[in-house]
Short mmCIF file of C-alpha atoms in Angstrom, two decimals:
data_model
loop_
_atom_site.label_atom_id
_atom_site.label_comp_id
_atom_site.label_asym_id
_atom_site.label_seq_id
_atom_site.Cartn_x
_atom_site.Cartn_y
_atom_site.Cartn_z
CA MET A 129 0.00 0.00 0.00
CA SER A 130 1.84 3.05 -1.25
CA HIS A 131 0.21 5.67 0.98
CA ALA A 132 0.15 3.82 4.31
CA ILE A 133 2.41 2.09 6.76
CA PRO A 134 3.28 -1.59 6.02
CA GLU A 135 0.48 -4.08 6.68
CA SER A 136 2.50 -5.88 9.34
CA ASP A 137 3.00 -2.64 11.29
CA LEU A 138 -0.65 -1.72 10.83
CA ALA A 139 -1.79 -5.10 12.10
CA GLU A 140 0.43 -4.76 15.16
CA ALA A 141 -0.97 -1.30 15.91
CA LEU A 142 -4.60 -2.36 15.46
CA LEU A 143 -4.42 -5.69 17.28
CA ARG A 144 -2.51 -4.42 20.32
CA GLN A 145 -4.65 -4.61 23.42
CA ALA A 146 -4.99 -1.55 25.61
CA PRO A 147 -2.81 -2.19 28.67
CA ARG A 148 -4.21 -1.88 32.17
CA ARG A 149 -2.19 0.70 34.00
CA ASP A 150 -3.08 -0.60 37.47
CA THR A 151 -0.42 -3.34 37.41
CA TYR A 152 3.35 -2.94 37.14
CA THR A 153 3.49 -4.77 33.80
CA GLY A 154 0.52 -2.86 32.42
CA TRP A 155 1.90 0.50 33.48
CA GLN A 156 5.29 -0.25 31.91
CA ASN A 157 3.64 -1.39 28.67
CA TRP A 158 1.58 1.78 28.52
CA ARG A 159 4.46 4.08 29.47
CA THR A 160 6.83 2.72 26.85
CA SER A 161 4.24 2.54 24.05
CA ARG A 162 2.08 5.58 24.74
CA ARG A 163 3.40 7.51 21.74
CA SER A 164 3.94 4.58 19.39
CA PHE A 165 0.66 4.79 17.42
CA VAL A 166 1.22 5.95 13.85
CA PRO A 167 -1.82 7.82 12.43
CA ALA A 168 -3.05 7.18 8.92
CA PRO A 169 -1.53 9.39 6.22
CA LYS A 170 -3.71 12.12 4.77
CA LEU A 171 -5.15 11.18 1.37
CA SER A 172 -7.36 13.12 -0.99
CA LEU A 173 -10.53 11.58 -2.38
CA ALA A 174 -8.78 11.04 -5.74
CA GLU A 175 -5.84 9.27 -4.08
CA TRP A 176 -8.24 7.06 -2.10
CA LYS A 177 -10.13 6.09 -5.27
CA ALA A 178 -6.84 5.11 -6.92
CA LEU A 179 -6.27 2.42 -4.28
CA SER A 180 -7.25 -1.21 -4.77
CA PRO A 181 -10.31 -2.49 -2.84
CA ARG A 182 -8.05 -4.19 -0.29
CA GLU A 183 -5.95 -1.07 0.13
CA ARG A 184 -9.09 1.03 0.62
CA SER A 185 -10.34 -1.35 3.28
CA LEU A 186 -7.03 -1.25 5.15
CA TYR A 187 -6.79 2.51 4.86
CA ASP A 188 -10.36 2.98 6.15
CA LEU A 189 -9.55 0.74 9.10
CA HIS A 190 -6.38 2.73 9.76
CA ARG A 191 -8.14 6.09 9.74
CA THR A 192 -10.88 4.76 11.99
CA ALA A 193 -8.16 3.81 14.44
CA THR A 194 -6.69 7.29 14.00
CA HIS A 195 -10.01 8.89 14.96
CA VAL A 196 -10.25 6.84 18.15
CA HIS A 197 -6.64 7.68 19.07
CA LEU A 198 -6.92 11.44 18.99
CA PRO A 199 -3.75 12.87 20.55
CA LEU A 200 -3.71 14.24 24.08
CA GLN A 201 -3.52 18.00 23.63
CA GLU A 202 -2.25 20.51 26.12
CA THR A 203 -4.86 23.02 27.24
CA PRO A 204 -4.54 26.01 29.58
CA MET A 205 -6.36 23.94 32.21
CA SER A 206 -4.22 20.83 31.84
CA LEU A 207 -1.05 22.94 31.73
CA LYS A 208 -1.82 24.29 35.19
CA VAL A 209 -2.23 20.75 36.51
CA SER A 210 0.84 19.42 34.70
CA ARG A 211 3.11 22.13 36.04
CA LEU A 212 2.05 21.57 39.63
CA VAL A 213 2.22 17.76 39.52
CA ASN A 214 5.57 17.79 37.71
CA ARG A 215 7.05 20.29 40.16
CA ARG A 216 5.88 18.30 43.16
CA LEU A 217 7.13 14.96 41.77
CA ARG A 218 10.52 16.34 40.78
CA ASN A 219 11.16 18.32 43.95
CA ASN A 220 10.00 15.58 46.32
CA ALA A 221 12.06 12.91 44.58
CA LEU A 222 15.23 14.92 45.20
CA LYS A 223 14.59 15.40 48.92
CA THR A 224 16.85 13.46 51.26
CA ARG A 225 15.67 14.94 54.55
CA PRO A 226 13.14 12.88 56.56
CA SER A 227 10.48 15.57 56.18
CA THR A 228 6.94 14.87 55.04
CA ARG A 229 6.45 15.20 51.29
CA ALA A 230 3.54 17.40 50.28
CA GLY A 231 0.96 15.63 48.12
CA VAL A 232 -1.25 16.78 45.27
CA MET A 233 -5.01 16.50 44.84
CA VAL A 234 -6.40 16.87 41.31
CA THR A 235 -10.12 17.49 41.22
CA GLY A 236 -12.74 18.16 38.53
CA TRP A 237 -15.80 16.47 37.05
CA GLY A 238 -15.76 13.33 34.93
CA TYR A 239 -14.41 13.13 31.34
CA GLN A 240 -12.29 16.27 31.77
CA GLY A 241 -8.95 14.51 31.30
CA LYS A 242 -7.70 14.37 34.89
CA THR A 243 -6.38 10.81 34.70
CA GLU A 244 -4.69 11.17 31.31
CA THR A 245 -3.04 14.44 32.30
CA VAL A 246 -1.68 13.07 35.58
CA CYS A 247 -0.53 9.79 34.00
CA GLU A 248 1.29 11.60 31.18
CA VAL A 249 3.15 13.79 33.68
CA ALA A 250 4.00 10.77 35.84
CA ALA A 251 5.20 8.76 32.82
CA ALA A 252 7.46 11.61 31.69
CA PHE A 253 8.83 11.86 35.24
CA GLU A 254 9.54 8.12 35.28
CA ASP A 255 11.27 8.33 31.90
CA ALA A 256 13.58 11.02 33.26
CA TRP A 257 14.12 9.25 36.61
CA LEU A 258 15.08 5.96 34.97
CA ALA A 259 17.45 7.71 32.58
CA LEU A 260 19.05 9.56 35.48
CA HIS A 261 19.79 6.30 37.33
CA ASP A 262 20.55 4.07 34.31
CA HIS A 263 17.27 2.21 34.90
CA LEU A 264 18.51 0.96 38.29
CA ASN A 265 16.97 1.50 41.69
CA PRO A 266 19.39 3.87 43.47
CA ASN A 267 18.20 2.59 46.87
CA THR A 268 18.28 -1.11 46.13
CA VAL A 269 19.32 -3.59 48.80
CA ASP A 270 22.21 -5.94 48.03
CA GLY A 271 21.05 -9.43 47.13
CA VAL A 272 17.47 -8.30 46.35
CA ARG A 273 15.96 -8.28 42.86
CA ASP A 274 12.78 -6.27 43.41
CA LEU A 275 11.23 -4.59 40.39
CA HIS A 276 12.04 -0.90 40.11
CA ALA A 277 8.74 1.02 39.99
CA PRO A 278 9.29 4.79 40.29
CA VAL A 279 5.56 5.33 39.69
CA ALA A 280 2.66 3.21 40.95
CA TYR A 281 -0.79 3.85 39.46
CA VAL A 282 -3.76 2.45 41.38
CA GLN A 283 -7.43 2.54 40.43
CA THR A 284 -9.52 2.87 43.57
CA PRO A 285 -12.12 0.06 43.61
CA VAL A 286 -15.71 1.11 42.85
CA THR A 287 -16.91 -0.15 46.23
CA ALA A 288 -13.85 1.17 47.99
CA LYS A 289 -12.88 0.89 51.63
CA PRO A 290 -9.44 1.39 53.18
CA LYS A 291 -8.65 -2.36 53.11
CA GLY A 292 -9.68 -2.69 49.48
CA THR A 293 -7.60 0.33 48.53
CA CYS A 294 -4.53 -1.16 50.24
CA GLN A 295 -5.13 -4.43 48.42
CA ALA A 296 -5.34 -2.56 45.10
CA ILE A 297 -1.95 -0.95 45.81
CA LEU A 298 -0.41 -4.34 46.60
CA ASN A 299 -2.00 -5.83 43.47
CA PHE A 300 -0.03 -3.29 41.40
CA PHE A 301 3.17 -4.97 42.60
CA GLY A 302 1.72 -8.47 42.50
CA ALA A 303 2.16 -8.83 46.28
CA GLU A 304 0.23 -11.40 48.30
CA ASN A 305 -2.36 -9.65 50.47
CA ARG A 306 -5.05 -12.09 51.49
CA ARG A 307 -6.25 -12.61 55.06
CA LEU A 308 -4.44 -9.55 56.38
CA THR A 309 -5.80 -6.96 58.79
CA LEU A 310 -5.79 -3.27 57.86
CA PRO A 311 -2.66 -2.49 59.97
CA GLN A 312 -0.88 -5.44 58.33
CA LEU A 313 -1.97 -4.26 54.88
CA ILE A 314 -0.70 -0.73 55.50
CA ARG A 315 2.62 -2.08 56.74
CA GLN A 316 2.94 -4.28 53.65
CA VAL A 317 2.11 -1.31 51.41
CA ALA A 318 4.90 0.69 53.08
CA ASP A 319 7.35 -2.19 52.57
CA SER A 320 6.37 -2.63 48.91
CA LEU A 321 6.75 1.07 48.10
CA ALA A 322 10.18 1.16 49.73
CA ASP A 323 11.41 -2.11 48.19
CA HIS A 324 10.40 -1.07 44.67
CA GLY A 325 11.90 2.43 44.91
CA THR A 326 8.52 4.07 44.33
CA GLN A 327 8.66 7.85 44.21
CA ALA A 328 5.04 8.59 43.26
CA LEU A 329 1.81 6.84 44.18
CA ILE A 330 -1.23 7.81 42.09
CA LEU A 331 -4.62 6.93 43.57
CA ASP A 332 -7.21 7.49 40.86
CA ASP A 333 -10.92 8.02 41.64
CA ILE A 334 -10.05 8.55 45.30
CA THR A 335 -13.52 9.91 46.03
CA ARG A 336 -14.85 6.38 45.71
CA LEU A 337 -13.66 6.03 49.30
CA ARG A 338 -17.00 6.67 50.93
CA MET A 339 -16.90 8.76 54.08
CA HIS A 340 -19.47 6.74 56.01
CA ARG A 341 -19.27 7.01 59.76
CA ALA A 342 -17.83 3.55 60.41
CA ASP A 343 -14.95 4.09 57.97
CA ASP A 344 -14.27 7.82 58.38
CA GLN A 345 -11.31 7.55 60.70
CA ASP A 346 -9.84 4.55 58.88
CA THR A 347 -10.05 6.45 55.58
CA LEU A 348 -8.39 9.57 56.93
CA ASP A 349 -5.77 7.52 58.74
CA LEU A 350 -5.03 5.64 55.52
CA ILE A 351 -4.31 8.91 53.71
CA ARG A 352 -2.09 10.10 56.56
CA ALA A 353 -0.26 6.77 56.59
CA LEU A 354 0.37 6.87 52.84
CA MET A 355 1.88 10.33 53.20
CA SER A 356 4.28 8.92 55.80
CA MET A 357 5.87 6.51 53.31
CA ASN A 358 8.34 8.89 51.61
CA VAL A 359 6.38 8.94 48.36
CA THR A 360 4.57 11.77 46.61
CA LEU A 361 0.88 11.00 46.97
CA VAL A 362 -1.23 12.14 43.99
CA LEU A 363 -4.97 11.83 44.62
CA VAL A 364 -7.27 12.15 41.60
CA GLY A 365 -11.01 12.42 42.11
CA VAL A 366 -14.31 14.07 41.33
CA ASP A 367 -15.34 17.00 43.52
CA ILE A 368 -12.76 16.34 46.21
CA LEU A 369 -13.86 19.42 48.14
CA GLY A 370 -17.39 18.06 48.42
CA SER A 371 -16.43 14.44 49.04
CA GLY A 372 -15.52 14.73 52.72
CA LEU A 373 -11.87 13.74 52.28
CA LEU A 374 -10.86 17.22 53.44
CA ARG A 375 -13.43 17.32 56.20
CA GLN A 376 -10.78 17.53 58.93
CA GLY A 377 -8.44 19.69 56.87
CA HIS A 378 -8.11 23.45 56.76
CA TRP A 379 -6.85 25.94 54.21
CA ASP A 380 -3.51 27.56 55.03
CA ALA A 381 -3.56 30.94 53.28
CA THR A 382 0.16 31.43 53.88
CA THR A 383 1.34 28.31 52.06
CA ARG A 384 -1.81 28.07 49.89
CA GLN A 385 -2.16 24.40 50.77
CA TRP A 386 -4.72 22.19 52.42
CA VAL A 387 -3.48 20.91 55.75
CA MET A 388 -4.46 17.53 57.17
CA PRO A 389 -4.00 17.54 60.97
CA PRO A 390 -2.04 14.79 62.74
CA SER A 391 -3.85 11.59 63.55
CA THR A 392 -5.78 11.41 66.79
CA HIS A 393 -3.87 8.19 67.43
CA THR A 394 -0.28 8.26 68.64
CA ARG A 395 0.66 6.39 65.50
CA VAL A 396 -1.20 5.65 62.29
CA HIS A 397 -1.15 1.86 62.30
CA GLY A 398 2.51 1.96 63.36
CA LEU A 399 3.67 4.48 60.75
CA GLU A 400 3.10 7.90 62.33
CA ALA A 401 6.58 8.69 63.63
CA THR A 402 5.73 12.27 64.64
CA GLN A 403 2.60 14.34 65.02
CA THR A 404 3.28 16.10 61.72
CA GLU A 405 0.69 17.88 59.63
CA ARG A 406 0.19 16.53 56.13
CA ARG A 407 -0.08 19.07 53.33
CA PHE A 408 -1.76 18.87 49.94
CA ASP A 409 -1.79 21.18 46.94
CA LEU A 410 -5.29 21.14 45.45
CA VAL A 411 -5.69 21.94 41.76
CA GLU A 412 -8.79 21.75 39.58
CA LEU A 413 -8.85 20.58 35.97
CA ASP A 414 -11.78 22.54 34.61
CA ARG A 415 -13.67 22.32 31.34
CA PHE A 416 -13.35 24.79 28.48
CA ARG A 417 -15.19 28.07 28.90
CA TYR A 418 -16.44 30.32 26.08
CA THR A 419 -16.81 33.77 27.59
CA THR A 420 -13.59 35.79 27.38
CA PRO A 421 -11.45 36.25 24.24
CA ASP A 422 -8.68 34.13 25.78
CA GLN A 423 -11.11 31.32 26.58
CA ILE A 424 -12.58 31.42 23.07
CA ALA A 425 -9.08 31.40 21.53
CA ALA A 426 -8.05 28.41 23.67
CA PHE A 427 -11.11 26.44 22.55
CA HIS A 428 -10.46 27.31 18.89
CA ASP A 429 -6.83 26.19 19.24
CA HIS A 430 -8.00 22.86 20.69
CA LEU A 431 -10.46 22.39 17.82
CA ALA A 432 -7.70 23.18 15.31
CA GLY A 433 -5.56 20.44 16.85
CA LEU A 434 -8.43 17.96 16.59
CA GLU A 435 -9.14 19.02 13.02
CA ASP A 436 -5.54 18.34 12.01
CA SER A 437 -5.85 14.78 13.33
CA LEU A 438 -8.94 13.87 11.29
CA ARG A 439 -8.71 11.80 8.14
CA LEU A 440 -11.98 12.52 6.32
CA LEU A 441 -11.64 12.57 2.54
CA LYS A 442 -13.81 15.65 1.86
CA ALA A 443 -12.84 17.70 4.89
CA GLU A 444 -12.14 21.34 4.07
CA PRO A 445 -9.91 23.69 6.11
CA GLY A 446 -11.87 25.14 9.01
CA LEU A 447 -13.93 21.97 9.40
CA LEU A 448 -14.20 22.46 13.19
CA THR A 449 -13.14 26.08 13.54
CA ALA A 450 -15.06 28.01 10.87
CA GLY A 451 -18.55 29.50 10.95
CA THR A 452 -20.82 28.50 13.82
CA MET A 453 -19.18 25.11 14.38
CA PRO A 454 -17.19 26.16 17.51
CA GLU A 455 -20.34 27.49 19.17
CA TYR A 456 -22.23 24.35 18.18
CA LEU A 457 -19.55 22.05 19.62
CA MET A 458 -19.44 24.07 22.84
CA ARG A 459 -23.21 23.84 23.14
CA ARG A 460 -23.23 20.07 22.52
CA THR A 461 -20.40 19.26 24.96
CA ASP A 462 -20.40 22.11 27.49
CA GLY A 463 -16.64 22.36 26.93
CA VAL A 464 -15.91 18.91 28.43
CA VAL A 465 -12.90 17.45 26.59
CA GLY A 466 -14.05 13.84 26.84
CA LEU A 467 -17.53 14.63 25.48
CA LEU A 468 -16.01 16.63 22.63
CA GLU A 469 -13.73 13.78 21.61
CA ARG A 470 -16.59 11.27 21.80
CA LEU A 471 -18.79 13.47 19.59
CA ILE A 472 -16.02 13.96 16.99
CA GLU A 473 -15.06 10.27 17.08
CA ASP A 474 -18.64 9.07 16.53
CA GLY A 475 -19.27 11.80 13.97
CA CYS A 476 -16.27 10.73 11.88
CA GLN A 477 -17.43 7.14 11.86
CA GLU A 478 -20.91 8.22 10.79
CA ALA A 479 -19.44 10.39 8.03
CA MET A 480 -17.39 7.44 6.74
CA ASP A 481 -20.29 4.98 6.93
CA LYS A 482 -22.58 7.31 4.97
CA GLY A 483 -19.91 8.25 2.45
CA LYS A 484 -20.29 11.91 3.39
CA GLU A 485 -16.61 12.18 4.46
CA THR A 486 -17.04 15.50 6.25
CA LEU A 487 -18.62 16.85 9.41
CA ASP A 488 -21.41 19.38 9.71
CA GLU A 489 -24.03 20.25 12.28
CA ASP A 490 -26.76 18.20 10.58
CA LEU A 491 -24.65 15.05 10.74
CA LEU A 492 -23.55 15.68 14.35
CA ASP A 493 -27.19 16.27 15.34
CA GLU A 494 -27.76 12.58 14.62
CA ILE A 495 -25.10 11.53 17.16
CA ILE A 496 -26.55 10.70 20.57
CA LEU A 497 -23.89 10.78 23.26
CA SER A 498 -24.08 7.86 25.66
CA LEU A 499 -21.60 7.40 28.50
CA ASP A 500 -22.57 4.02 29.90
CA ASP A 501 -19.26 2.80 31.28
CA PRO A 502 -19.01 -0.12 33.74
CA ASP A 503 -15.62 1.15 34.93
CA ARG A 504 -17.03 4.50 36.07
CA ASP A 505 -19.14 5.21 39.14
CA PRO A 506 -22.09 7.55 38.40
CA GLN A 507 -22.71 8.11 42.11
CA ALA A 508 -19.19 9.53 42.47
CA GLY A 509 -19.79 12.08 39.68
CA GLU A 510 -17.48 10.27 37.24
CA ILE A 511 -20.06 10.47 34.44
CA PRO A 512 -20.94 14.11 33.65
CA SER A 513 -24.30 15.50 32.62
CA ILE A 514 -24.72 15.56 28.84
CA PRO A 515 -26.09 18.87 27.48
CA GLY A 516 -29.64 18.35 26.26
CA SER A 517 -30.04 15.12 28.22
CA SER A 518 -32.95 14.79 30.61
CA THR A 519 -30.86 12.70 32.98
CA PRO A 520 -29.27 14.88 35.67
CA ARG A 521 -25.99 14.13 37.36
CA THR A 522 -26.59 11.44 39.98
CA PRO A 523 -26.50 13.01 43.45
CA ARG A 524 -24.39 11.51 46.19
CA LYS A 525 -26.03 9.24 48.69
CA ALA A 526 -25.99 9.99 52.39
CA ALA A 527 -25.36 13.70 51.85
CA ARG A 528 -23.77 15.49 54.76
CA ASN A 529 -24.48 18.98 56.09
CA THR A 530 -21.42 21.03 55.08
CA VAL A 531 -22.61 24.49 56.09
CA LEU A 532 -19.91 24.91 58.73
CA ASP A 533 -17.05 23.43 56.67
CA ASP A 534 -14.09 25.66 55.81
CA ARG A 535 -13.55 25.00 52.10
CA GLY A 536 -10.81 27.54 51.54
CA PRO A 537 -10.77 29.58 48.32
CA ALA A 538 -13.09 28.68 45.47
CA THR A 539 -11.49 26.45 42.84
CA ALA A 540 -13.79 27.17 39.94
CA ASP A 541 -13.14 29.94 37.39
CA ARG A 542 -9.71 30.82 38.79
#
């Protein structure tokens, strides 16, 4: 096929299974291959017609894969998150004093790119850390052959409790964790993080940890204990301020950080060496807005990046950025990156199936956005409201009176 990558390479790209990042092997596979996808070349309609039937079929398959692998683009919102997470990971990793490492909380609603942004920053940090140490654990113990895992990514279980979260962390390393009590699990987590040279621990969907009365103290103690393990704790979740995880915290206007007070116990399951406050930077990954000139320009730039990645045969310049299309896309998606990509992805497939080979508002009107995802928890706000849908965002169960809570400065529209 003269205008595409070799069939063997194409088959490898299309048949490769998406790795699970919540295991050491899966994370390494994703980290090392995250930029390996080769998009389909751009062909004109005349060039496509000149291909043989087999070549057309392969090319159509390749451009479909291109549309579902739209590149992760930097936005003003994600840049703010990336800078903070990268700074905290880099600075904490270079600390040698036995001081507590400040953590990071990344909040925002579902489908706004929190996980992908954090994982990309963490993967780039791991690339640099491994290169710095020649891919060896600088703190390894003689005679031990533990895997070197500078970053551990953990998906909080949907029905999460402190024990289940500890087990998910141990599952990342493939460590045995059955029939252990919570104090034993926390101790084993600490040992695993130290043995594997882990510098950063990412807990995704942390707000799945329900703050029910029976588990409140265990949940807060778990967070304090994790911060005592000489790793940078990165918590990613939906509406962290409203989840109750910061219920006992307070906003320090001097350091501009959220402060978690020391545990009420002398030690947190054997790990609290001193009554030290635990500090978190809280940053919000917001959706696109369309009010100020800068916000409008940022959205147009994002659409231009998406447009350049599309492989429709009759697409004209300005496909997503000209006329009323930007306003239409904002209205359909409310500026949520994940909804925008889903709409464009499904619209491209519809345009190919119908032979239209371009996008317009009439075609996109036929696309009904559906976000049924068994891996996401609607009750935790992980599935956003879809503009025009009659189904509202699912409220949290067992809502708590938060009138007297000190929430610090507002995070929206900063």
